[in-house]
GROMACS .gro file of C-alpha atoms in nm:
model
  440
    1UNK     CA    1  -4.733  -2.641   0.406
    2UNK     CA    2  -4.371  -2.615   0.543
    3UNK     CA    3  -4.118  -2.744   0.324
    4UNK     CA    4  -3.906  -3.027   0.479
    5UNK     CA    5  -3.555  -3.031   0.522
    6UNK     CA    6  -3.307  -3.323   0.630
    7UNK     CA    7  -2.977  -3.362   0.744
    8UNK     CA    8  -2.777  -3.678   0.708
    9UNK     CA    9  -2.493  -3.807   0.701
   10UNK     CA   10  -2.248  -4.128   0.817
   11UNK     CA   11  -2.268  -4.154   1.221
   12UNK     CA   12  -2.063  -3.873   1.417
   13UNK     CA   13  -1.997  -3.581   1.147
   14UNK     CA   14  -2.177  -3.343   1.308
   15UNK     CA   15  -2.516  -3.340   1.230
   16UNK     CA   16  -2.694  -3.284   1.563
   17UNK     CA   17  -2.463  -3.009   1.583
   18UNK     CA   18  -2.572  -2.827   1.290
   19UNK     CA   19  -2.910  -2.952   1.412
   20UNK     CA   20  -2.878  -2.744   1.703
   21UNK     CA   21  -2.699  -2.451   1.545
   22UNK     CA   22  -2.989  -2.409   1.274
   23UNK     CA   23  -3.286  -2.491   1.549
   24UNK     CA   24  -3.116  -2.262   1.776
   25UNK     CA   25  -3.164  -2.435   2.049
   26UNK     CA   26  -2.994  -2.778   2.226
   27UNK     CA   27  -3.242  -2.990   2.123
   28UNK     CA   28  -3.080  -3.305   1.971
   29UNK     CA   29  -2.793  -3.476   2.200
   30UNK     CA   30  -2.459  -3.397   2.130
   31UNK     CA   31  -2.200  -3.604   2.213
   32UNK     CA   32  -1.838  -3.767   2.115
   33UNK     CA   33  -1.946  -4.123   2.053
   34UNK     CA   34  -2.058  -4.250   1.703
   35UNK     CA   35  -2.426  -4.314   1.675
   36UNK     CA   36  -2.566  -4.080   1.951
   37UNK     CA   37  -2.863  -4.024   1.737
   38UNK     CA   38  -3.058  -4.279   1.657
   39UNK     CA   39  -3.398  -4.144   1.582
   40UNK     CA   40  -3.524  -3.884   1.390
   41UNK     CA   41  -3.585  -3.575   1.538
   42UNK     CA   42  -3.762  -3.280   1.425
   43UNK     CA   43  -3.775  -2.878   1.494
   44UNK     CA   44  -3.970  -2.597   1.343
   45UNK     CA   45  -3.688  -2.328   1.193
   46UNK     CA   46  -3.727  -2.015   1.154
   47UNK     CA   47  -3.422  -1.848   0.928
   48UNK     CA   48  -3.432  -1.524   0.786
   49UNK     CA   49  -3.780  -1.510   0.630
   50UNK     CA   50  -3.766  -1.883   0.587
   51UNK     CA   51  -3.946  -2.095   0.806
   52UNK     CA   52  -3.901  -2.503   0.786
   53UNK     CA   53  -3.941  -2.828   0.919
   54UNK     CA   54  -3.568  -2.938   1.029
   55UNK     CA   55  -3.485  -3.330   1.030
   56UNK     CA   56  -3.147  -3.491   1.223
   57UNK     CA   57  -3.162  -3.781   1.156
   58UNK     CA   58  -2.960  -4.107   1.271
   59UNK     CA   59  -2.635  -4.169   1.095
   60UNK     CA   60  -2.584  -4.436   0.788
   61UNK     CA   61  -2.393  -4.726   0.822
   62UNK     CA   62  -2.400  -4.923   0.479
   63UNK     CA   63  -2.216  -5.210   0.572
   64UNK     CA   64  -2.294  -5.273   0.920
   65UNK     CA   65  -2.468  -5.581   1.046
   66UNK     CA   66  -2.558  -5.507   1.346
   67UNK     CA   67  -2.999  -5.526   1.375
   68UNK     CA   68  -2.988  -5.151   1.534
   69UNK     CA   69  -2.791  -5.005   1.289
   70UNK     CA   70  -2.978  -5.144   1.044
   71UNK     CA   71  -3.272  -4.996   1.178
   72UNK     CA   72  -3.087  -4.666   1.196
   73UNK     CA   73  -3.030  -4.662   0.862
   74UNK     CA   74  -3.405  -4.717   0.768
   75UNK     CA   75  -3.486  -4.426   0.954
   76UNK     CA   76  -3.247  -4.225   0.779
   77UNK     CA   77  -3.367  -4.350   0.454
   78UNK     CA   78  -3.761  -4.261   0.588
   79UNK     CA   79  -3.693  -3.891   0.648
   80UNK     CA   80  -3.453  -3.864   0.303
   81UNK     CA   81  -3.811  -3.980   0.131
   82UNK     CA   82  -3.946  -3.698   0.358
   83UNK     CA   83  -3.752  -3.435   0.285
   84UNK     CA   84  -3.826  -3.163  -0.015
   85UNK     CA   85  -3.453  -3.062   0.051
   86UNK     CA   86  -3.142  -3.258   0.159
   87UNK     CA   87  -2.795  -3.105   0.388
   88UNK     CA   88  -2.542  -3.398   0.350
   89UNK     CA   89  -2.301  -3.381   0.566
   90UNK     CA   90  -1.925  -3.545   0.597
   91UNK     CA   91  -1.619  -3.463   0.850
   92UNK     CA   92  -1.374  -3.248   0.695
   93UNK     CA   93  -1.115  -3.419   0.927
   94UNK     CA   94  -1.153  -3.778   0.822
   95UNK     CA   95  -1.203  -3.715   0.426
   96UNK     CA   96  -1.407  -3.911   0.199
   97UNK     CA   97  -1.525  -4.281   0.340
   98UNK     CA   98  -1.637  -4.540   0.155
   99UNK     CA   99  -2.020  -4.482   0.349
  100UNK     CA  100  -1.953  -4.131   0.214
  101UNK     CA  101  -1.980  -4.247  -0.137
  102UNK     CA  102  -2.239  -4.511  -0.107
  103UNK     CA  103  -2.465  -4.206   0.045
  104UNK     CA  104  -2.387  -3.939  -0.262
  105UNK     CA  105  -2.456  -4.234  -0.482
  106UNK     CA  106  -2.807  -4.276  -0.335
  107UNK     CA  107  -2.837  -3.935  -0.352
  108UNK     CA  108  -2.780  -3.832  -0.689
  109UNK     CA  109  -3.053  -4.113  -0.784
  110UNK     CA  110  -3.316  -3.884  -0.594
  111UNK     CA  111  -3.413  -3.594  -0.760
  112UNK     CA  112  -3.432  -3.345  -0.482
  113UNK     CA  113  -3.201  -3.039  -0.436
  114UNK     CA  114  -2.918  -3.159  -0.206
  115UNK     CA  115  -2.644  -2.970  -0.040
  116UNK     CA  116  -2.306  -3.124   0.006
  117UNK     CA  117  -2.135  -2.981   0.305
  118UNK     CA  118  -1.781  -3.035   0.432
  119UNK     CA  119  -1.788  -3.001   0.804
  120UNK     CA  120  -1.542  -2.961   1.076
  121UNK     CA  121  -1.372  -2.712   0.827
  122UNK     CA  122  -1.244  -2.461   1.123
  123UNK     CA  123  -0.963  -2.257   0.963
  124UNK     CA  124  -0.815  -2.215   0.653
  125UNK     CA  125  -0.582  -2.503   0.747
  126UNK     CA  126  -0.844  -2.742   0.709
  127UNK     CA  127  -1.013  -2.534   0.353
  128UNK     CA  128  -0.690  -2.695   0.193
  129UNK     CA  129  -0.863  -3.033   0.163
  130UNK     CA  130  -1.164  -2.943   0.003
  131UNK     CA  131  -1.049  -2.973  -0.307
  132UNK     CA  132  -1.054  -3.370  -0.291
  133UNK     CA  133  -1.388  -3.362  -0.280
  134UNK     CA  134  -1.428  -3.248  -0.614
  135UNK     CA  135  -1.324  -3.588  -0.705
  136UNK     CA  136  -1.711  -3.701  -0.672
  137UNK     CA  137  -1.778  -3.439  -0.925
  138UNK     CA  138  -2.007  -3.260  -0.752
  139UNK     CA  139  -1.899  -2.880  -0.804
  140UNK     CA  140  -2.120  -2.704  -0.510
  141UNK     CA  141  -1.917  -2.832  -0.194
  142UNK     CA  142  -2.003  -2.603   0.109
  143UNK     CA  143  -1.725  -2.617   0.343
  144UNK     CA  144  -1.850  -2.496   0.691
  145UNK     CA  145  -1.829  -2.593   1.060
  146UNK     CA  146  -2.126  -2.602   1.241
  147UNK     CA  147  -1.944  -2.590   1.587
  148UNK     CA  148  -1.833  -2.260   1.531
  149UNK     CA  149  -2.082  -2.121   1.281
  150UNK     CA  150  -1.843  -2.081   1.011
  151UNK     CA  151  -2.000  -2.120   0.678
  152UNK     CA  152  -2.344  -2.187   0.792
  153UNK     CA  153  -2.485  -1.868   0.683
  154UNK     CA  154  -2.370  -1.893   0.343
  155UNK     CA  155  -2.510  -2.250   0.368
  156UNK     CA  156  -2.866  -2.129   0.448
  157UNK     CA  157  -2.831  -1.878   0.191
  158UNK     CA  158  -2.845  -2.160  -0.075
  159UNK     CA  159  -3.106  -2.296   0.108
  160UNK     CA  160  -3.346  -2.023   0.199
  161UNK     CA  161  -3.333  -1.963  -0.157
  162UNK     CA  162  -3.576  -2.222  -0.270
  163UNK     CA  163  -3.779  -2.235   0.025
  164UNK     CA  164  -4.106  -1.958  -0.073
  165UNK     CA  165  -4.082  -1.690   0.197
  166UNK     CA  166  -4.420  -1.743   0.427
  167UNK     CA  167  -4.509  -1.622   0.775
  168UNK     CA  168  -4.519  -1.863   1.092
  169UNK     CA  169  -4.896  -1.980   1.138
  170UNK     CA  170  -4.998  -1.848   1.469
  171UNK     CA  171  -5.006  -2.129   1.765
  172UNK     CA  172  -5.279  -2.329   1.703
  173UNK     CA  173  -5.450  -2.441   2.038
  174UNK     CA  174  -5.631  -2.695   1.853
  175UNK     CA  175  -5.342  -2.929   1.865
  176UNK     CA  176  -5.301  -3.153   2.136
  177UNK     CA  177  -4.929  -3.238   2.217
  178UNK     CA  178  -4.949  -3.569   2.399
  179UNK     CA  179  -4.591  -3.723   2.576
  180UNK     CA  180  -4.541  -4.083   2.628
  181UNK     CA  181  -4.369  -4.109   2.969
  182UNK     CA  182  -4.224  -4.429   3.174
  183UNK     CA  183  -3.957  -4.593   3.248
  184UNK     CA  184  -3.676  -4.791   3.021
  185UNK     CA  185  -3.837  -5.045   2.811
  186UNK     CA  186  -4.212  -5.055   2.892
  187UNK     CA  187  -4.359  -5.021   2.535
  188UNK     CA  188  -4.333  -4.643   2.450
  189UNK     CA  189  -4.222  -4.682   2.102
  190UNK     CA  190  -4.413  -4.968   2.006
  191UNK     CA  191  -4.713  -4.795   2.080
  192UNK     CA  192  -4.597  -4.493   1.912
  193UNK     CA  193  -4.555  -4.709   1.593
  194UNK     CA  194  -4.920  -4.892   1.654
  195UNK     CA  195  -5.073  -4.578   1.732
  196UNK     CA  196  -4.937  -4.426   1.400
  197UNK     CA  197  -4.942  -4.739   1.166
  198UNK     CA  198  -4.621  -4.772   1.047
  199UNK     CA  199  -4.237  -4.768   1.215
  200UNK     CA  200  -4.174  -4.379   1.319
  201UNK     CA  201  -3.947  -4.421   1.586
  202UNK     CA  202  -3.683  -4.713   1.645
  203UNK     CA  203  -3.804  -5.052   1.845
  204UNK     CA  204  -3.538  -5.262   2.020
  205UNK     CA  205  -3.531  -5.481   2.308
  206UNK     CA  206  -3.210  -5.308   2.446
  207UNK     CA  207  -3.333  -5.080   2.733
  208UNK     CA  208  -3.304  -4.697   2.601
  209UNK     CA  209  -3.306  -4.718   2.236
  210UNK     CA  210  -3.493  -4.411   2.200
  211UNK     CA  211  -3.250  -4.086   2.323
  212UNK     CA  212  -3.397  -3.819   2.252
  213UNK     CA  213  -3.782  -3.657   2.320
  214UNK     CA  214  -3.904  -3.747   1.919
  215UNK     CA  215  -4.231  -3.600   1.768
  216UNK     CA  216  -4.457  -3.675   1.520
  217UNK     CA  217  -4.725  -3.460   1.382
  218UNK     CA  218  -5.070  -3.701   1.346
  219UNK     CA  219  -5.415  -3.667   1.224
  220UNK     CA  220  -5.710  -3.884   1.343
  221UNK     CA  221  -6.048  -3.835   1.358
  222UNK     CA  222  -6.000  -3.391   1.243
  223UNK     CA  223  -5.797  -3.361   1.532
  224UNK     CA  224  -5.420  -3.273   1.554
  225UNK     CA  225  -5.162  -3.419   1.768
  226UNK     CA  226  -4.815  -3.406   1.818
  227UNK     CA  227  -4.712  -3.721   1.971
  228UNK     CA  228  -4.387  -3.695   2.155
  229UNK     CA  229  -4.207  -4.029   2.220
  230UNK     CA  230  -3.958  -4.020   2.522
  231UNK     CA  231  -3.652  -4.197   2.661
  232UNK     CA  232  -3.693  -4.364   2.904
  233UNK     CA  233  -3.651  -4.214   3.305
  234UNK     CA  234  -3.425  -4.386   3.484
  235UNK     CA  235  -3.376  -4.359   3.883
  236UNK     CA  236  -3.105  -4.163   3.895
  237UNK     CA  237  -2.864  -4.406   4.125
  238UNK     CA  238  -2.886  -4.618   3.793
  239UNK     CA  239  -2.778  -4.292   3.571
  240UNK     CA  240  -2.421  -4.330   3.502
  241UNK     CA  241  -2.312  -4.210   3.151
  242UNK     CA  242  -2.358  -3.843   3.095
  243UNK     CA  243  -2.568  -3.950   2.766
  244UNK     CA  244  -2.826  -4.099   2.996
  245UNK     CA  245  -2.844  -3.782   3.214
  246UNK     CA  246  -2.938  -3.588   2.879
  247UNK     CA  247  -3.186  -3.851   2.770
  248UNK     CA  248  -3.377  -3.823   3.130
  249UNK     CA  249  -3.316  -3.419   3.093
  250UNK     CA  250  -3.504  -3.431   2.749
  251UNK     CA  251  -3.752  -3.668   2.893
  252UNK     CA  252  -3.912  -3.419   3.171
  253UNK     CA  253  -3.872  -3.136   2.893
  254UNK     CA  254  -4.101  -3.301   2.711
  255UNK     CA  255  -4.311  -3.354   2.993
  256UNK     CA  256  -4.297  -2.969   3.039
  257UNK     CA  257  -4.411  -2.935   2.700
  258UNK     CA  258  -4.694  -3.168   2.659
  259UNK     CA  259  -5.064  -3.069   2.687
  260UNK     CA  260  -5.135  -3.462   2.815
  261UNK     CA  261  -4.884  -3.736   2.978
  262UNK     CA  262  -4.924  -4.057   2.922
  263UNK     CA  263  -4.767  -4.295   3.173
  264UNK     CA  264  -4.707  -4.599   3.059
  265UNK     CA  265  -4.666  -4.889   3.285
  266UNK     CA  266  -4.562  -5.247   3.199
  267UNK     CA  267  -4.856  -5.473   3.321
  268UNK     CA  268  -4.591  -5.795   3.357
  269UNK     CA  269  -4.379  -5.544   3.622
  270UNK     CA  270  -4.647  -5.387   3.801
  271UNK     CA  271  -4.613  -5.076   3.914
  272UNK     CA  272  -4.286  -4.956   4.053
  273UNK     CA  273  -4.151  -4.654   4.283
  274UNK     CA  274  -3.983  -4.539   3.962
  275UNK     CA  275  -4.350  -4.487   3.805
  276UNK     CA  276  -4.473  -4.326   4.096
  277UNK     CA  277  -4.220  -4.084   4.052
  278UNK     CA  278  -4.245  -3.992   3.718
  279UNK     CA  279  -4.609  -3.976   3.793
  280UNK     CA  280  -4.525  -3.743   4.082
  281UNK     CA  281  -4.370  -3.503   3.774
  282UNK     CA  282  -4.642  -3.507   3.583
  283UNK     CA  283  -4.856  -3.401   3.889
  284UNK     CA  284  -4.660  -3.130   3.983
  285UNK     CA  285  -4.647  -2.982   3.628
  286UNK     CA  286  -5.050  -2.975   3.639
  287UNK     CA  287  -5.082  -3.161   3.296
  288UNK     CA  288  -5.372  -3.404   3.182
  289UNK     CA  289  -5.278  -3.729   3.275
  290UNK     CA  290  -5.386  -4.103   3.129
  291UNK     CA  291  -5.247  -4.421   3.273
  292UNK     CA  292  -5.164  -4.670   3.000
  293UNK     CA  293  -5.108  -5.069   3.144
  294UNK     CA  294  -4.914  -5.165   2.841
  295UNK     CA  295  -4.821  -5.589   2.749
  296UNK     CA  296  -5.142  -5.687   2.931
  297UNK     CA  297  -5.203  -5.989   2.668
  298UNK     CA  298  -4.902  -6.117   2.826
  299UNK     CA  299  -5.078  -6.146   3.186
  300UNK     CA  300  -5.313  -6.432   3.295
  301UNK     CA  301  -5.632  -6.286   3.382
  302UNK     CA  302  -5.965  -6.338   3.470
  303UNK     CA  303  -6.290  -6.099   3.507
  304UNK     CA  304  -6.140  -5.986   3.862
  305UNK     CA  305  -5.807  -5.925   3.732
  306UNK     CA  306  -5.861  -5.541   3.589
  307UNK     CA  307  -5.992  -5.472   3.920
  308UNK     CA  308  -5.687  -5.559   4.134
  309UNK     CA  309  -5.475  -5.374   3.901
  310UNK     CA  310  -5.654  -5.058   3.928
  311UNK     CA  311  -5.652  -5.086   4.312
  312UNK     CA  312  -5.289  -5.143   4.329
  313UNK     CA  313  -5.252  -4.873   4.100
  314UNK     CA  314  -5.477  -4.617   4.324
  315UNK     CA  315  -5.327  -4.716   4.635
  316UNK     CA  316  -4.952  -4.647   4.510
  317UNK     CA  317  -5.092  -4.303   4.324
  318UNK     CA  318  -5.345  -4.191   4.517
  319UNK     CA  319  -5.246  -3.816   4.379
  320UNK     CA  320  -5.346  -3.948   4.052
  321UNK     CA  321  -5.713  -4.078   4.182
  322UNK     CA  322  -5.870  -3.871   3.871
  323UNK     CA  323  -5.635  -4.036   3.581
  324UNK     CA  324  -5.842  -4.254   3.354
  325UNK     CA  325  -5.665  -4.649   3.319
  326UNK     CA  326  -5.619  -4.839   2.978
  327UNK     CA  327  -5.503  -5.136   2.939
  328UNK     CA  328  -5.354  -5.156   2.624
  329UNK     CA  329  -5.148  -5.412   2.425
  330UNK     CA  330  -4.888  -5.259   2.165
  331UNK     CA  331  -4.805  -5.578   2.045
  332UNK     CA  332  -5.125  -5.700   1.925
  333UNK     CA  333  -5.308  -5.347   1.932
  334UNK     CA  334  -5.603  -5.445   2.214
  335UNK     CA  335  -5.760  -5.131   2.282
  336UNK     CA  336  -5.497  -4.900   2.158
  337UNK     CA  337  -5.741  -4.719   1.944
  338UNK     CA  338  -5.888  -4.613   2.237
  339UNK     CA  339  -5.587  -4.381   2.368
  340UNK     CA  340  -5.663  -4.043   2.180
  341UNK     CA  341  -6.007  -4.075   2.214
  342UNK     CA  342  -5.900  -4.080   2.574
  343UNK     CA  343  -5.653  -3.826   2.569
  344UNK     CA  344  -5.872  -3.586   2.398
  345UNK     CA  345  -6.137  -3.599   2.651
  346UNK     CA  346  -5.887  -3.539   2.952
  347UNK     CA  347  -5.745  -3.248   2.759
  348UNK     CA  348  -6.075  -3.078   2.699
  349UNK     CA  349  -6.137  -3.127   3.128
  350UNK     CA  350  -5.800  -2.944   3.184
  351UNK     CA  351  -5.913  -2.688   2.961
  352UNK     CA  352  -6.277  -2.655   3.092
  353UNK     CA  353  -6.385  -2.351   3.250
  354UNK     CA  354  -6.687  -2.315   3.513
  355UNK     CA  355  -6.871  -1.954   3.541
  356UNK     CA  356  -6.872  -1.775   3.862
  357UNK     CA  357  -7.187  -1.749   3.910
  358UNK     CA  358  -7.254  -2.159   3.856
  359UNK     CA  359  -6.962  -2.203   4.101
  360UNK     CA  360  -7.061  -1.965   4.365
  361UNK     CA  361  -7.454  -2.167   4.343
  362UNK     CA  362  -7.214  -2.481   4.340
  363UNK     CA  363  -7.040  -2.358   4.659
  364UNK     CA  364  -7.375  -2.282   4.855
  365UNK     CA  365  -7.473  -2.654   4.763
  366UNK     CA  366  -7.123  -2.768   4.929
  367UNK     CA  367  -7.101  -2.566   5.242
  368UNK     CA  368  -7.411  -2.648   5.333
  369UNK     CA  369  -7.382  -3.043   5.276
  370UNK     CA  370  -7.107  -3.014   5.514
  371UNK     CA  371  -6.925  -2.647   5.609
  372UNK     CA  372  -6.555  -2.626   5.708
  373UNK     CA  373  -6.441  -2.690   6.083
  374UNK     CA  374  -6.419  -2.370   6.317
  375UNK     CA  375  -6.068  -2.264   6.382
  376UNK     CA  376  -5.953  -2.073   6.739
  377UNK     CA  377  -6.305  -2.112   6.819
  378UNK     CA  378  -6.445  -1.912   6.543
  379UNK     CA  379  -6.660  -2.004   6.214
  380UNK     CA  380  -6.519  -2.045   5.894
  381UNK     CA  381  -6.696  -1.889   5.612
  382UNK     CA  382  -6.642  -1.950   5.243
  383UNK     CA  383  -6.757  -1.611   5.082
  384UNK     CA  384  -6.720  -1.649   4.723
  385UNK     CA  385  -6.540  -1.925   4.462
  386UNK     CA  386  -6.371  -1.804   4.144
  387UNK     CA  387  -6.180  -1.954   3.838
  388UNK     CA  388  -5.879  -1.780   3.755
  389UNK     CA  389  -5.718  -2.012   3.492
  390UNK     CA  390  -5.712  -2.325   3.309
  391UNK     CA  391  -5.473  -2.629   3.218
  392UNK     CA  392  -5.497  -2.696   3.520
  393UNK     CA  393  -5.809  -2.550   3.624
  394UNK     CA  394  -5.753  -2.388   3.922
  395UNK     CA  395  -6.009  -2.206   4.147
  396UNK     CA  396  -5.974  -1.914   4.416
  397UNK     CA  397  -6.156  -1.959   4.726
  398UNK     CA  398  -6.259  -1.661   4.900
  399UNK     CA  399  -6.235  -1.674   5.311
  400UNK     CA  400  -6.234  -1.539   5.664
  401UNK     CA  401  -6.020  -1.784   5.738
  402UNK     CA  402  -5.778  -1.920   5.474
  403UNK     CA  403  -5.474  -2.065   5.722
  404UNK     CA  404  -5.764  -2.229   5.923
  405UNK     CA  405  -5.901  -2.440   5.610
  406UNK     CA  406  -5.743  -2.834   5.679
  407UNK     CA  407  -5.626  -3.010   5.415
  408UNK     CA  408  -5.848  -3.286   5.443
  409UNK     CA  409  -6.160  -3.000   5.380
  410UNK     CA  410  -5.938  -2.879   5.076
  411UNK     CA  411  -6.001  -3.240   4.968
  412UNK     CA  412  -6.333  -3.267   5.010
  413UNK     CA  413  -6.403  -2.931   4.806
  414UNK     CA  414  -6.175  -3.062   4.515
  415UNK     CA  415  -6.359  -3.399   4.557
  416UNK     CA  416  -6.695  -3.220   4.523
  417UNK     CA  417  -6.595  -2.990   4.231
  418UNK     CA  418  -6.525  -3.309   4.016
  419UNK     CA  419  -6.854  -3.502   4.151
  420UNK     CA  420  -6.997  -3.138   3.982
  421UNK     CA  421  -6.818  -3.108   3.691
  422UNK     CA  422  -6.631  -3.392   3.577
  423UNK     CA  423  -6.235  -3.337   3.558
  424UNK     CA  424  -6.133  -3.654   3.455
  425UNK     CA  425  -5.775  -3.651   3.368
  426UNK     CA  426  -5.642  -3.327   3.522
  427UNK     CA  427  -5.546  -3.178   3.798
  428UNK     CA  428  -5.691  -2.939   4.008
  429UNK     CA  429  -5.529  -2.622   4.163
  430UNK     CA  430  -5.714  -2.452   4.454
  431UNK     CA  431  -5.634  -2.140   4.695
  432UNK     CA  432  -5.765  -1.954   4.978
  433UNK     CA  433  -5.766  -1.648   5.011
  434UNK     CA  434  -5.866  -1.357   5.272
  435UNK     CA  435  -6.124  -1.148   5.175
  436UNK     CA  436  -6.050  -0.805   5.168
  437UNK     CA  437  -6.366  -0.566   5.238
  438UNK     CA  438  -6.362  -0.236   5.082
  439UNK     CA  439  -6.366   0.090   5.295
  440UNK     CA  440  -6.621   0.364   5.316
   0.00000   0.00000   0.00000
C-alpha cells in the first residue's frame, strides 16, 4: 500500500505551493490570503522511484475561536493521524511563532517520521535566520523555497529514503469516480460526509466553504469509489474574487475527470437557472449523470409531491430525461445509501457495448416501425449501425443521405435504442455517415 505524506503548518506558510511543486501540477489553490486551503487535498505523486499519496491540509490555528478555524484544525489533525510521514512547514521570513511551537510540540508526541522545513528561504540572505530554529532542539531543519524549488530535492531525498520503492499500479477502471456538482450550499459536503460515515470535508452554513475539489477513496459492497466533493459553481456574474474563479475552474476540472456526475439540487429552492447550466456542462462532457434532490425532509409533501417535482426537473432539463432522480436528505440520511448503487448502475450503462449484429437486427425493427422522411423527393435509407465507442455509448448510422436526417428522427433513434437496451443515466452520441461503395 502507498505511503501517505501530509504537509502541515499554520496558514499561509506555503503548504499549497509545496503541494503543487511535489504533485507537479496546480491542483491546490494558491492565494496570498491566510486560510485559503480549508480542506485536506490529495494527490498521487511519483518522485524518482517512489510512489506515495500527498496530502495538503488547512492551516493550524491553535488559538482561534472561530468555528470554521476549529474545523480546519480538526481536519489537519485528521490528516496527521492518517499520514505515515509528515512534512512540517514554517515561514522563514516571519520566524517561529507561538502557533509553530504549538504544532511542533504536538508533532513531537507522535511517533511518525517528521521532516521540519523552513520555507521561503529564497537565497543566502535568508539562510542566516535558519540558526534561530535550532533553539527548538530539532537538529535536522530543511531550508527550502517551495516557490523556486530551492532545497526541495534535498528534502525529498530524505523523504523517499523511507518510502519503499514500488511500481505504480495500473489505472483501475473498476474504480468509479463520482463528482458531486451543484451551486454553493446545496449540501454537497454534507452528502459526502453522510456517505462516508465521518466528517471528511468541512460542513458549514457559509456558502463556498469548500474551495478545492476534494477526493476521497471509499470501498462499499466490494466496489471502490473515488468521491469528489467540489466547490459550488456560481454564476459568472456572481464570481467576483479571483479565488472564486479558481474554485469554479477546479469544479469544472472535477467534472471532466469524473465517470459520473451527481447534480445536487436544493429541494427548498427548487430547480434554478444555474442548476440547468451545470447539468448542461455535464451533458456536454458525455458523463453519466444522476440527479439528487437534497433536503427532501424539509419539504411539506403529499403523495403527488415527488411527481410534480420530477415534472419540473424534466421540463427544465429536457436534455437529461435519461437521468434517474433520487430524493434524499443528507441531514437525516434518508435514501442516501441508494446513491452509490444507482451511481454504479448508471456507470455500467455508460460503458455498455452492444454487438453489431444485435444492433442491426434492432435497426431493421426501428426503421420498419417508423421509416425516415424523404429528402429532396428521395427516400432516406439506413444501411447499418455500429457502436464505435463507450463512455458515452457512441453510435454511427450509415446512410445514403446524412444531411437529410431531421433532428426529430435522430431523437427517435436515440429513444428506440434506450427502449431496447436501457442506457439509463448516460447520454448517447449519434452520428450519421454516408456509405461509400467500393469500386469493382
